Coordinates of C-alpha atoms in Angstrom, one line a residue:
Chain A
M811 CA -25.0 4.4 -2.7
K812 CA -28.4 4.6 -0.9
I813 CA -27.8 3.9 2.8
N814 CA -31.0 4.3 4.8
K815 CA -30.8 6.5 8.1
E816 CA -31.2 3.7 10.5
K817 CA -28.2 2.1 9.2
H818 CA -26.5 5.7 9.1
L819 CA -27.4 5.9 12.9
D820 CA -26.5 2.4 13.8
M821 CA -22.9 3.1 12.3
Y822 CA -22.8 6.3 13.9
L823 CA -23.7 4.9 17.3
K824 CA -20.9 2.0 17.1
M825 CA -18.2 4.6 16.0
V826 CA -19.0 6.3 19.4
Q827 CA -19.4 3.2 21.4
T828 CA -16.1 2.4 20.1
R829 CA -14.7 5.5 21.1
K830 CA -16.3 5.5 24.5
F831 CA -15.3 1.9 24.9
E832 CA -11.1 2.8 24.3
E833 CA -11.5 6.0 26.3
K834 CA -12.9 4.0 29.2
A835 CA -10.7 1.3 29.1
A836 CA -7.4 3.4 29.1
K837 CA -8.9 5.2 32.2
L838 CA -9.5 1.8 33.8
F839 CA -5.5 1.0 33.2
V840 CA -4.7 4.5 35.0
Q841 CA -6.8 3.4 37.6
G842 CA -4.9 0.1 38.0
K843 CA -8.2 -1.8 37.3
V844 CA -6.7 -3.6 34.4
H845 CA -3.9 -6.4 34.3
G846 CA -2.1 -7.0 31.1
T847 CA -2.2 -4.9 28.1
A848 CA -4.4 -3.3 25.4
H849 CA -4.0 -1.8 21.9
F850 CA -6.6 0.9 21.4
C851 CA -8.2 2.0 18.0
I852 CA -9.0 5.4 18.7
G853 CA -8.8 7.1 15.4
E854 CA -9.5 4.1 13.4
E855 CA -13.0 3.4 14.2
A856 CA -14.2 3.9 10.7
T857 CA -12.4 0.9 9.6
G858 CA -13.8 -1.9 11.5
I859 CA -17.4 -0.4 11.7
G860 CA -17.5 0.4 8.1
V861 CA -16.4 -3.2 7.0
C862 CA -18.5 -5.1 9.4
S863 CA -21.6 -2.9 8.8
A864 CA -21.5 -4.1 5.4
L865 CA -21.3 -7.8 6.2
E866 CA -24.0 -10.4 7.3
N867 CA -23.8 -12.3 10.7
E868 CA -22.9 -15.5 8.7
D869 CA -19.8 -13.5 6.9
Y870 CA -16.4 -14.3 9.1
I871 CA -14.0 -11.8 10.4
L872 CA -10.8 -12.4 11.9
Q873 CA -9.7 -9.8 13.9
T874 CA -6.7 -8.0 14.9
H875 CA -5.2 -7.3 18.1
R876 CA -6.4 -3.7 17.9
G877 CA -9.9 -4.8 16.9
H878 CA -12.4 -3.7 19.3
N879 CA -14.0 -1.6 16.4
Q880 CA -14.3 -4.8 14.5
G881 CA -16.0 -6.7 17.5
I882 CA -18.5 -4.0 17.8
G883 CA -19.0 -3.4 14.0
K884 CA -19.8 -7.3 14.1
N885 CA -22.8 -6.9 16.8
M886 CA -20.6 -8.4 19.7
D887 CA -21.9 -7.7 23.0
I888 CA -19.9 -4.7 24.7
N889 CA -20.5 -6.2 28.2
R890 CA -19.1 -9.6 27.4
M891 CA -16.2 -7.6 25.8
M892 CA -15.8 -5.2 28.6
A893 CA -15.8 -8.4 31.2
E894 CA -13.2 -10.2 28.8
F895 CA -10.8 -6.8 29.1
L896 CA -11.2 -7.3 32.9
G897 CA -10.5 -10.9 33.0
K898 CA -13.7 -12.2 34.5
E899 CA -15.6 -15.4 33.9
T900 CA -18.6 -13.7 32.1
G901 CA -16.2 -12.3 29.4
Y902 CA -16.0 -13.7 26.1
C903 CA -13.1 -16.0 26.7
K904 CA -14.0 -16.7 30.6
G905 CA -11.2 -14.2 31.4
K906 CA -8.5 -16.6 29.4
G907 CA -8.1 -14.7 26.2
G908 CA -8.3 -11.0 27.3
C909 CA -8.9 -8.4 25.0
M910 CA -6.3 -9.5 22.3
H911 CA -8.2 -12.6 21.8
I912 CA -11.8 -11.6 22.0
A913 CA -13.9 -13.6 20.0
D914 CA -17.9 -14.3 19.3
F915 CA -18.4 -17.3 16.9
S916 CA -22.1 -16.7 17.1
K917 CA -21.5 -13.5 15.4
G918 CA -19.4 -14.6 12.8
S919 CA -15.9 -13.4 14.8
L920 CA -13.6 -16.3 14.5
G921 CA -11.5 -14.2 17.2
A922 CA -8.8 -11.4 17.4
N923 CA -5.5 -12.5 17.2
G924 CA -2.1 -11.6 19.3
I925 CA 0.1 -12.7 16.5
V926 CA 0.8 -10.0 13.7
G927 CA -0.4 -11.3 10.9
G928 CA -1.1 -14.9 12.4
G929 CA -5.1 -14.5 11.2
I930 CA -4.8 -14.3 7.7
P931 CA -3.8 -17.6 6.8
L932 CA -6.9 -18.8 8.9
A933 CA -9.1 -16.5 6.8
V934 CA -8.1 -18.4 3.7
G935 CA -9.3 -21.7 5.6
A936 CA -12.5 -19.9 6.9
A937 CA -13.2 -18.9 2.9
L938 CA -12.2 -22.6 1.7
S939 CA -14.8 -23.7 4.1
Q940 CA -17.3 -21.3 2.9
K941 CA -16.5 -22.2 -0.7
Y942 CA -16.6 -26.2 -0.1
R943 CA -19.9 -25.9 1.5
K944 CA -21.5 -23.4 -1.3
K945 CA -22.2 -20.7 1.2
D946 CA -23.0 -17.2 -0.2
N947 CA -20.9 -15.4 2.4
I948 CA -17.3 -14.1 2.4
T949 CA -14.6 -14.3 5.0
V950 CA -12.7 -10.8 5.8
G951 CA -9.3 -11.3 7.0
F952 CA -8.2 -7.9 9.1
F953 CA -4.5 -7.1 9.6
G954 CA -2.5 -4.0 9.8
D955 CA 0.3 -2.4 7.8
G956 CA 2.9 -4.4 10.1
A957 CA 1.5 -7.8 9.1
A958 CA 1.7 -6.9 5.5
N959 CA 5.6 -7.6 5.7
E960 CA 5.1 -11.2 7.4
G961 CA 5.5 -14.1 5.3
S962 CA 2.0 -15.3 6.4
F963 CA 0.4 -12.3 4.3
H964 CA 2.3 -13.2 1.2
E965 CA 1.5 -17.3 1.5
A966 CA -2.2 -16.3 2.5
L967 CA -2.9 -13.8 -0.2
N968 CA -1.2 -16.5 -3.1
L969 CA -3.0 -19.3 -1.9
A970 CA -6.4 -17.5 -1.7
S971 CA -5.8 -16.2 -5.1
V972 CA -5.0 -19.4 -6.7
W973 CA -8.0 -21.3 -5.1
K974 CA -10.4 -18.2 -5.8
L975 CA -11.8 -17.9 -2.3
P976 CA -14.2 -15.5 -1.1
V977 CA -12.0 -13.8 1.1
L978 CA -11.7 -10.1 1.5
F979 CA -8.1 -9.1 3.0
V980 CA -8.4 -5.8 4.6
C981 CA -5.4 -4.2 5.7
T982 CA -5.7 -1.4 8.5
N983 CA -2.8 0.7 7.4
N984 CA -2.3 3.1 10.7
Y985 CA 1.2 3.9 9.2
Y986 CA 3.1 2.5 12.5
G987 CA 4.1 -1.2 13.3
M988 CA 4.7 -0.3 17.1
S989 CA 7.2 2.3 16.4
M990 CA 8.3 1.6 12.9
N991 CA 6.7 4.1 10.0
V992 CA 6.0 2.1 6.8
N993 CA 8.1 4.5 5.2
K994 CA 11.1 2.4 6.9
S995 CA 9.4 -0.7 6.8
M996 CA 8.4 -1.1 3.1
N997 CA 9.7 0.6 0.1
I998 CA 6.4 1.3 -1.4
D999 CA 3.6 3.9 -1.0
D1000 CA 0.7 2.1 -1.5
I1001 CA 0.2 -1.3 0.2
S1002 CA -2.5 -2.3 -2.2
I1003 CA -0.3 -2.7 -5.0
R1004 CA 1.0 -5.9 -3.4
A1005 CA -2.2 -7.5 -4.6
K1006 CA -0.8 -7.3 -8.1
S1007 CA 1.8 -9.8 -7.7
Y1008 CA -0.8 -12.6 -6.6
G1009 CA -3.2 -11.6 -9.4
M1010 CA -5.6 -10.0 -7.3
K1011 CA -7.5 -6.7 -7.1
G1012 CA -6.3 -4.3 -5.0
L1013 CA -7.4 -0.7 -3.8
A1014 CA -6.3 1.7 -1.2
I1015 CA -8.9 4.3 0.3
D1016 CA -9.5 6.7 3.0
G1017 CA -9.9 4.7 6.1
N1018 CA -11.4 7.6 8.0
D1019 CA -14.6 7.8 5.9
V1020 CA -16.9 5.5 7.2
L1021 CA -19.0 5.7 4.3
K1022 CA -16.6 5.2 1.8
V1023 CA -15.1 1.9 3.9
Y1024 CA -18.9 0.8 4.2
E1025 CA -19.6 1.4 0.0
E1026 CA -16.3 -0.2 -1.2
T1027 CA -17.0 -3.1 1.2
I1028 CA -20.4 -3.8 -0.1
K1029 CA -18.7 -3.5 -3.7
A1030 CA -15.9 -5.8 -2.6
K1031 CA -18.3 -8.6 -1.2
K1032 CA -19.9 -8.7 -4.5
Y1033 CA -16.7 -8.8 -6.2
V1034 CA -15.0 -11.8 -4.1
K1035 CA -18.2 -13.8 -4.2
E1036 CA -17.8 -13.8 -8.3
H1037 CA -13.9 -13.3 -8.7
G1038 CA -12.0 -14.3 -5.7
P1039 CA -10.1 -12.5 -3.1
M1040 CA -9.5 -9.0 -3.1
L1041 CA -6.9 -6.5 -1.2
L1042 CA -8.6 -3.6 0.4
V1043 CA -6.3 -1.1 2.2
L1044 CA -7.7 1.7 4.6
N1045 CA -5.3 4.3 5.2
T1046 CA -6.0 5.7 8.8
Y1047 CA -3.8 6.6 12.0
R1048 CA -3.5 5.6 15.6
W1049 CA -3.8 8.2 17.9
M1050 CA -2.9 6.6 21.1
G1051 CA 0.4 4.8 21.7
H1052 CA 1.0 1.1 20.5
S1053 CA 0.1 -0.3 23.9
K1054 CA -0.2 1.3 27.5
S1055 CA 3.5 1.7 27.8
D1056 CA 4.4 3.8 24.7
P1057 CA 6.2 7.1 25.2
Q1058 CA 6.0 7.6 21.4
A1059 CA 9.0 8.9 20.7
Y1060 CA 9.2 7.8 17.4
R1061 CA 6.5 10.9 16.1
T1062 CA 5.9 14.3 16.6
K1063 CA 3.1 16.0 18.4
E1064 CA 2.5 18.0 15.3
E1065 CA 1.9 14.8 13.1
V1066 CA -0.6 13.2 15.8
R1067 CA -2.2 16.6 15.8
E1068 CA -2.8 16.8 12.0
W1069 CA -4.6 13.3 12.1
K1070 CA -6.9 14.5 15.3
E1071 CA -8.1 16.8 12.8
K1072 CA -9.2 14.2 10.4
C1073 CA -11.2 12.4 13.4
P1074 CA -13.6 10.0 11.8
V1075 CA -16.2 10.1 14.3
K1076 CA -16.4 13.9 14.2
R1077 CA -16.4 13.7 10.5
Y1078 CA -19.2 11.5 10.2
N1079 CA -21.2 13.2 12.5
E1080 CA -20.5 16.6 10.5
Y1081 CA -21.8 14.6 7.4
L1082 CA -25.0 13.7 8.7
L1083 CA -25.7 17.0 10.2
K1084 CA -24.9 18.6 6.8
E1085 CA -26.7 16.3 4.8
G1086 CA -29.8 16.6 7.0
I1087 CA -29.5 13.1 7.8
A1088 CA -29.7 13.4 11.6
S1089 CA -30.5 16.3 13.8
V1090 CA -28.1 17.6 16.5
D1091 CA -30.5 16.3 19.1
E1092 CA -30.4 12.9 17.6
L1093 CA -26.7 12.6 17.3
A1094 CA -26.3 14.0 20.9
A1095 CA -28.8 11.2 22.1
L1096 CA -26.6 8.8 20.5
D1097 CA -23.5 10.1 22.2
V1098 CA -25.3 10.0 25.5
R1099 CA -26.4 6.5 24.9
A1100 CA -23.0 5.1 23.8
A1101 CA -21.6 6.4 26.9
Q1102 CA -24.3 4.8 28.9
D1103 CA -23.7 1.7 27.1
I1104 CA -19.8 1.7 28.0
E1105 CA -20.7 2.7 31.5
S1106 CA -22.9 -0.2 32.1
A1107 CA -20.8 -2.4 30.4
V1108 CA -18.2 -1.6 33.2
D1109 CA -20.7 -2.0 36.0
Y1110 CA -21.6 -5.6 34.6
A1111 CA -17.9 -6.4 34.2
E1112 CA -16.7 -5.1 37.6
S1113 CA -19.7 -6.9 39.3
S1114 CA -18.6 -10.2 37.4
P1115 CA -17.3 -13.0 39.2
E1116 CA -13.3 -13.8 38.8
P1117 CA -12.6 -17.0 37.1
R1118 CA -11.6 -20.0 39.2
I1119 CA -8.4 -21.9 39.0
E1120 CA -10.7 -25.4 39.5
N1121 CA -11.8 -24.6 36.0
I1122 CA -8.4 -23.9 34.2
L1123 CA -8.1 -27.0 32.5
D1124 CA -11.5 -26.4 30.8
D1125 CA -10.9 -26.0 27.0
V1126 CA -7.4 -27.0 26.8
Y1127 CA -8.7 -30.1 24.6
A1128 CA -12.4 -30.4 23.3
D1129 CA -14.4 -33.7 24.0
Chain B
M759 CA -5.1 -61.8 8.0
R760 CA -4.1 -59.8 4.8
E761 CA -0.7 -57.6 4.8
I762 CA -0.6 -54.3 3.5
T763 CA 2.1 -51.4 3.7
Y764 CA 2.3 -48.7 6.2
A765 CA 1.6 -46.2 3.4
E766 CA -1.3 -48.1 2.0
A767 CA -2.6 -48.2 5.9
I768 CA -2.7 -44.4 5.8
N769 CA -4.3 -44.4 2.4
E770 CA -7.1 -46.5 3.5
A771 CA -7.8 -44.7 6.9
M772 CA -7.9 -41.5 5.1
S773 CA -10.3 -42.6 2.3
E774 CA -12.4 -44.7 4.4
E775 CA -12.8 -41.6 6.6
M776 CA -13.4 -39.4 3.8
R777 CA -16.2 -42.0 2.4
R778 CA -17.9 -41.7 5.9
D779 CA -17.6 -37.9 6.4
E780 CA -18.2 -35.2 3.7
N781 CA -16.4 -32.5 5.9
I782 CA -13.3 -34.3 5.7
I783 CA -10.8 -32.5 3.3
F784 CA -7.1 -33.5 2.4
L785 CA -4.5 -30.7 1.8
G786 CA -0.7 -30.7 1.3
E787 CA 1.9 -30.6 -1.6
D788 CA 2.0 -32.8 -4.5
I789 CA -0.9 -35.3 -2.8
G790 CA -3.1 -35.0 -6.0
V791 CA -1.8 -36.4 -9.4
Y792 CA 1.7 -37.2 -8.1
G793 CA 0.1 -39.3 -5.2
G794 CA 2.1 -37.7 -2.5
A795 CA 5.9 -37.6 -2.0
F796 CA 6.2 -41.1 -0.5
G797 CA 2.9 -42.5 -2.6
V798 CA 0.9 -42.5 0.5
S799 CA -2.2 -40.7 -1.4
R800 CA -2.0 -42.4 -4.5
G801 CA -5.5 -42.8 -6.1
M802 CA -7.1 -40.1 -3.6
L803 CA -7.6 -37.7 -6.1
D804 CA -9.6 -39.9 -8.7
E805 CA -11.7 -41.1 -5.9
F806 CA -12.7 -37.9 -4.4
G807 CA -11.7 -35.4 -6.8
E808 CA -10.2 -31.8 -6.6
E809 CA -12.9 -30.4 -4.2
R810 CA -11.3 -32.7 -1.4
I811 CA -8.1 -33.4 -2.4
L812 CA -6.3 -30.1 -2.5
D813 CA -3.0 -29.9 -4.0
T814 CA -1.3 -26.9 -2.6
P815 CA 1.6 -24.9 -3.7
I816 CA 4.8 -24.9 -1.7
T817 CA 3.3 -23.2 1.0
E818 CA 3.6 -24.7 4.6
L819 CA 2.2 -21.7 6.8
A820 CA -0.8 -21.3 4.6
I821 CA -1.3 -24.9 4.3
V822 CA -1.7 -25.4 8.2
G823 CA -2.9 -22.0 8.7
A824 CA -5.9 -22.6 5.8
A825 CA -6.6 -26.1 7.7
V826 CA -6.8 -24.4 11.1
G827 CA -9.3 -21.8 9.5
A828 CA -11.2 -24.7 7.9
A829 CA -11.3 -26.7 11.2
M830 CA -12.5 -23.8 13.0
T831 CA -15.6 -23.4 10.8
G832 CA -16.8 -27.0 10.5
L833 CA -14.5 -29.0 8.2
R834 CA -12.1 -31.5 9.4
P835 CA -9.0 -31.2 7.4
V836 CA -6.0 -33.8 7.1
A837 CA -3.1 -31.7 6.1
E838 CA 0.2 -33.1 5.0
L839 CA 3.8 -31.8 5.1
M840 CA 6.0 -33.6 2.7
F841 CA 8.9 -33.6 5.5
S842 CA 8.3 -33.1 9.2
D843 CA 11.2 -30.8 9.1
F844 CA 8.9 -28.3 7.3
I845 CA 7.1 -27.8 10.4
T846 CA 9.4 -25.0 11.1
F847 CA 7.4 -23.0 8.5
A848 CA 4.2 -23.7 10.0
M849 CA 4.9 -23.3 13.7
D850 CA 2.8 -20.2 14.0
P851 CA -0.5 -21.8 12.9
L852 CA 0.1 -25.0 14.8
V853 CA 1.3 -23.6 18.0
N854 CA 0.0 -20.2 18.2
Q855 CA -3.2 -20.7 16.6
A856 CA -4.3 -24.5 16.5
A857 CA -3.3 -25.3 20.0
K858 CA -4.5 -22.0 21.7
T859 CA -7.9 -21.5 19.8
R860 CA -10.4 -23.3 21.9
F861 CA -8.7 -22.3 25.2
Q862 CA -8.4 -18.6 24.6
F863 CA -11.5 -18.3 23.2
G864 CA -13.3 -19.8 26.2
G865 CA -14.4 -23.1 24.7
Q866 CA -16.3 -21.3 21.7
A867 CA -14.3 -23.4 19.0
S868 CA -12.6 -26.5 18.3
V869 CA -10.3 -27.5 15.6
P870 CA -10.5 -30.9 14.6
M871 CA -7.6 -31.3 12.4
V872 CA -4.8 -33.8 11.6
L873 CA -1.4 -32.5 10.6
R874 CA 0.3 -35.6 9.2
A875 CA 4.1 -35.3 8.4
P876 CA 6.9 -38.0 8.1
G877 CA 10.2 -38.0 10.1
G878 CA 13.1 -39.9 10.9
S879 CA 16.5 -40.5 9.3
G880 CA 17.8 -43.4 7.3
T881 CA 17.0 -42.4 3.9
G882 CA 20.2 -40.2 2.9
A883 CA 18.1 -37.2 3.1
A884 CA 20.6 -35.5 5.3
E885 CA 20.2 -32.7 8.0
Q886 CA 17.0 -30.7 6.8
H887 CA 15.2 -33.8 5.9
S888 CA 15.7 -36.3 8.6
Q889 CA 15.0 -34.9 11.7
S890 CA 12.6 -36.6 14.7
L891 CA 11.1 -33.4 16.2
E892 CA 8.2 -34.7 18.2
A893 CA 9.7 -33.1 21.5
W894 CA 8.7 -29.6 20.2
V895 CA 5.0 -30.5 19.7
C896 CA 4.7 -32.5 22.6
H897 CA 5.8 -29.4 24.9
V898 CA 2.5 -27.6 23.6
P899 CA -0.9 -27.9 25.7
G900 CA -3.6 -28.1 23.1
L901 CA -2.2 -30.7 20.6
K902 CA -2.0 -34.3 20.7
V903 CA 1.0 -36.2 18.9
V904 CA 1.0 -39.6 17.7
I905 CA 3.4 -41.9 16.1
P906 CA 2.8 -45.2 14.8
S907 CA 5.0 -48.1 14.4
T908 CA 2.9 -50.6 12.4
P909 CA 0.6 -50.8 9.6
Y910 CA -2.4 -51.8 12.1
D911 CA -1.5 -48.9 14.4
A912 CA -1.1 -46.4 11.6
K913 CA -4.6 -47.0 10.2
G914 CA -6.4 -47.2 13.7
L915 CA -4.8 -44.4 15.1
L916 CA -5.4 -42.3 12.1
K917 CA -8.9 -42.8 12.0
T918 CA -9.2 -41.9 15.6
A919 CA -7.1 -38.8 15.0
I920 CA -9.2 -37.6 12.3
R921 CA -12.2 -38.2 14.6
D922 CA -10.7 -36.3 17.6
N923 CA -12.2 -32.9 17.9
N924 CA -8.4 -31.4 18.7
P925 CA -5.7 -30.8 16.4
V926 CA -3.6 -34.0 16.2
V927 CA 0.0 -34.0 14.9
F928 CA 0.3 -37.6 13.3
L929 CA 4.0 -38.1 12.8
E930 CA 4.8 -40.9 10.2
Q931 CA 8.0 -42.6 9.7
K932 CA 9.6 -42.4 6.2
L933 CA 11.2 -45.8 6.6
L934 CA 8.4 -47.5 7.6
Y935 CA 6.1 -46.6 4.7
R936 CA 7.0 -49.9 2.7
T937 CA 7.0 -52.2 5.7
R938 CA 4.2 -54.7 5.6
G939 CA 1.9 -55.7 8.4
E940 CA -1.3 -57.3 9.1
V941 CA -4.2 -55.2 8.8
P942 CA -8.0 -56.4 8.8
E943 CA -10.0 -56.1 5.6
P944 CA -11.3 -52.8 4.8
G945 CA -14.5 -52.0 6.0
D946 CA -13.6 -53.5 9.3
D947 CA -14.0 -50.1 11.0
Y948 CA -11.6 -50.6 13.7
T949 CA -10.1 -47.7 15.9
I950 CA -7.2 -47.6 18.3
P951 CA -7.9 -45.1 21.1
L952 CA -5.1 -42.3 21.7
G953 CA -3.4 -42.5 25.2
V954 CA -3.2 -46.5 25.0
A955 CA 0.3 -48.0 24.8
D956 CA 0.4 -51.3 23.5
I957 CA 2.9 -53.9 25.1
R958 CA 4.5 -55.4 21.9
K959 CA 6.4 -57.8 24.0
E960 CA 5.8 -59.1 27.6
G961 CA 8.7 -59.6 29.8
N962 CA 10.0 -59.6 33.6
D963 CA 13.4 -58.7 33.5
L964 CA 13.4 -55.2 31.9
T965 CA 11.3 -52.8 30.3
I966 CA 12.1 -51.0 27.1
V967 CA 9.9 -47.6 26.3
T968 CA 9.9 -47.0 23.0
Y969 CA 7.8 -45.8 19.7
G970 CA 8.0 -45.1 16.0
R971 CA 10.8 -46.9 14.1
M972 CA 12.6 -48.0 17.3
V973 CA 9.9 -50.4 18.2
Q974 CA 11.1 -52.8 15.9
R975 CA 14.8 -52.2 16.6
S976 CA 13.7 -52.7 20.3
L977 CA 12.1 -56.2 19.5
E978 CA 15.2 -57.2 17.8
V979 CA 17.3 -56.5 21.0
A980 CA 14.8 -58.3 23.1
E981 CA 14.9 -61.3 20.8
K982 CA 18.4 -61.4 21.0
F983 CA 18.5 -61.3 24.9
T984 CA 16.0 -64.0 25.0
S985 CA 18.6 -66.6 23.9
E986 CA 20.6 -65.5 27.0
G987 CA 17.7 -66.1 29.4
V988 CA 16.7 -62.3 29.7
D989 CA 13.2 -61.6 29.4
I990 CA 12.6 -58.1 28.1
E991 CA 9.3 -56.2 27.6
V992 CA 8.9 -53.8 25.0
I993 CA 6.4 -51.1 25.2
D994 CA 5.1 -48.8 22.1
I995 CA 3.6 -46.0 23.5
R996 CA 2.0 -45.1 20.2
S997 CA 0.6 -41.7 21.2
L998 CA 2.9 -39.3 23.1
V999 CA 0.3 -37.0 24.0
P1000 CA -2.0 -38.4 25.7
L1001 CA 0.5 -40.5 27.3
D1002 CA -0.5 -44.0 28.9
K1003 CA 1.4 -43.5 32.1
E1004 CA -0.1 -46.2 33.9
C1005 CA 1.1 -48.7 31.5
L1006 CA 4.9 -47.2 31.8
I1007 CA 4.8 -47.4 35.7
R1008 CA 3.0 -50.6 35.9
S1009 CA 5.8 -52.1 33.8
A1010 CA 8.7 -50.6 35.7
K1011 CA 7.2 -51.8 39.0
K1012 CA 7.3 -55.2 37.7
T1013 CA 10.6 -55.5 35.9
G1014 CA 12.5 -52.9 38.1
K1015 CA 14.7 -52.0 35.3
V1016 CA 14.3 -49.4 32.2
V1017 CA 15.5 -48.2 29.1
I1018 CA 14.2 -45.8 27.1
V1019 CA 14.7 -45.5 23.1
H1020 CA 14.2 -42.8 20.7
E1021 CA 15.7 -41.7 17.5
A1022 CA 15.1 -38.1 18.1
C1023 CA 18.3 -36.5 19.6
Q1024 CA 18.7 -37.2 23.4
T1025 CA 19.0 -33.8 25.1
G1026 CA 15.5 -32.0 25.5
G1027 CA 14.0 -35.2 23.9
Y1028 CA 10.9 -37.2 25.0
G1029 CA 12.7 -39.6 26.7
G1030 CA 13.3 -37.2 29.5
E1031 CA 9.8 -37.0 30.1
L1032 CA 9.3 -40.7 29.7
S1033 CA 11.9 -41.3 32.3
S1034 CA 10.3 -38.7 34.7
V1035 CA 6.8 -40.3 34.6
I1036 CA 8.4 -43.4 35.8
V1037 CA 10.8 -42.1 38.6
D1038 CA 8.2 -39.4 39.6
S1039 CA 5.7 -42.2 40.7
E1040 CA 5.7 -45.1 43.2
A1041 CA 7.5 -47.0 40.5
F1042 CA 10.8 -45.1 41.8
F1043 CA 10.8 -47.3 44.7
Y1044 CA 10.8 -50.7 42.6
L1045 CA 13.9 -49.4 40.4
D1046 CA 16.7 -51.6 40.8
A1047 CA 19.1 -49.3 38.5
P1048 CA 18.8 -45.7 36.9
V1049 CA 16.5 -45.3 34.2
K1050 CA 18.7 -45.6 31.0
R1051 CA 17.9 -43.4 28.0
V1052 CA 19.3 -44.3 24.4
G1053 CA 18.5 -41.4 22.2
G1054 CA 20.0 -40.1 19.2
M1055 CA 23.2 -38.4 19.3
D1056 CA 23.2 -34.6 19.8
V1057 CA 24.2 -34.0 16.0
P1058 CA 22.2 -33.1 13.1
I1059 CA 21.6 -36.2 10.8
P1060 CA 24.5 -36.3 8.5
Y1061 CA 24.4 -37.5 4.7
N1062 CA 27.2 -40.3 4.6
P1063 CA 25.3 -43.5 5.0
N1064 CA 27.6 -44.9 7.6
L1065 CA 27.6 -41.8 9.5
E1066 CA 24.0 -41.8 9.6
A1067 CA 23.4 -45.0 10.8
Q1068 CA 25.6 -44.2 13.8
V1069 CA 24.0 -41.3 15.0
V1070 CA 20.8 -42.9 16.1
P1071 CA 20.3 -45.9 18.6
T1072 CA 21.3 -49.3 17.1
V1073 CA 20.8 -52.9 18.2
D1074 CA 24.5 -52.5 19.6
S1075 CA 24.2 -49.4 21.4
I1076 CA 20.5 -50.3 22.7
S1077 CA 22.1 -53.8 23.6
A1078 CA 24.7 -52.0 25.7
A1079 CA 22.5 -50.0 27.7
V1080 CA 20.3 -53.0 28.5
R1081 CA 23.6 -54.9 29.8
E1082 CA 24.5 -52.0 31.7
L1083 CA 21.6 -52.4 33.8
L1084 CA 21.4 -56.2 34.0

């Protein structure tokens, strides 16, 4: 698949922005500037960026609680993401949702979900909408390995398959549902085989290879428009703990170190250099720009007003 | 005026709205060829076709989840649960998704959907097919909750619910499906606003506040007391959320005595809320007696018909409560 340089650099920038966003967010925690929790996707950047880079603005995504890469991949505004993370009025959800509920309907993001598996049936409905209105678009429902054991996963896959809806189910398998390894939560090695029981195509790939993820999503997009749903499993790894308070007693430092060697950002950087697609200077400039983008997002967020209790009843109900 | 059944009124409301707005779809179990477990959707498949009348597998979580996703993206789905008891399977999409979507995304989205589900006992369907679970959903901000008691109200309120831009839980009453009542001719596009109670009988001596199947029973009680010279007011609240608090307070101030009646188990039932609305207001100072609740017994609905009939409020038990306050 031919990918032009501009696309390569766009994906690379977004991966670095995601990495820097998460690193900065973790720092803000340590500094006590964040109330609540967050789930960082460091190590998983290639999944959300690879998938979303293959989508159109009108394609929908349902994000997960660990979905900053998905949002940045779908061209969400980093300033408003950071402002939401800090609970500010200028955030995507006016400070009411926090980073577990970031959404940008104008960009096709129907929102992140704090309920494991909660977004999967919603993806079925969004795809039903697209099919009903005869749109030439698809819906991507993101979820993790943990959600693949929820009833919502099974009901959603079955219904989407029966109705042949244009939905791509994307499972980000980072091998852990909080503390539980997939080898204890399911009795199969390959999550994608679950597709077969719904008469659906399933595919598992290396989720740390952004180009592979991008290319398979392009193919999957065409496939689901023609044939109905598909399950794409992206095998990757969560470098950090489940959330801010996780001592990680359930895994070894050795295991984490091994996966860090498979860093998706570094891997893409090396690929772009080796193939002569970009120069060292070009990539370094993007690294600097990504860091600056995140710094200005923090400035924007920190200088933004706090939401006011006077507005708390807004948006409980629509008019 | 012509008379039609409660079930026909619901069918008419959906059909007329679907003719008016092509963004409305209808999904649920056995709603197509079968015509709905209670016959509510008979004929709709023929008129609207498989694209809009979506027969689903037995998959309540996905039915409601898909309705939420479709509503977030511009459709106005009506989803049917065959029995309201099955809402247990659909609680996540209803409570954590539909009810929170607009608020948690800062007003970016709305979820204009209706979840229709029949509740109530009296059909011999036993423990898992006879509950009145409205209090569960009334407790969740973001949802609206409606329970109609007549064909006229069922049609007018359902039309309003379908046009509402929020998720509305529309709890029908199984035992009322075959009851008949006056409803204007099709094409008379009347609607009934949510949050407006209906004073079904005016009276000065005591107020009965109720809804759903218990409205008719309360009217029987009121009728019975008329011969004794006791003038009872019967209020059908019709919509639980939003609630017409003013109407309750006004009536309590007028009569000074209030009995609240519902079929649902008394403990944690919506009657507690109705009672609080009254005693928490200036009506408290007009009360001549404690506000009395007559709810269902705190037991699962039993199978045996004699037992089943006695675990929910009866004309006798409501009358006894009324007499206690007189």
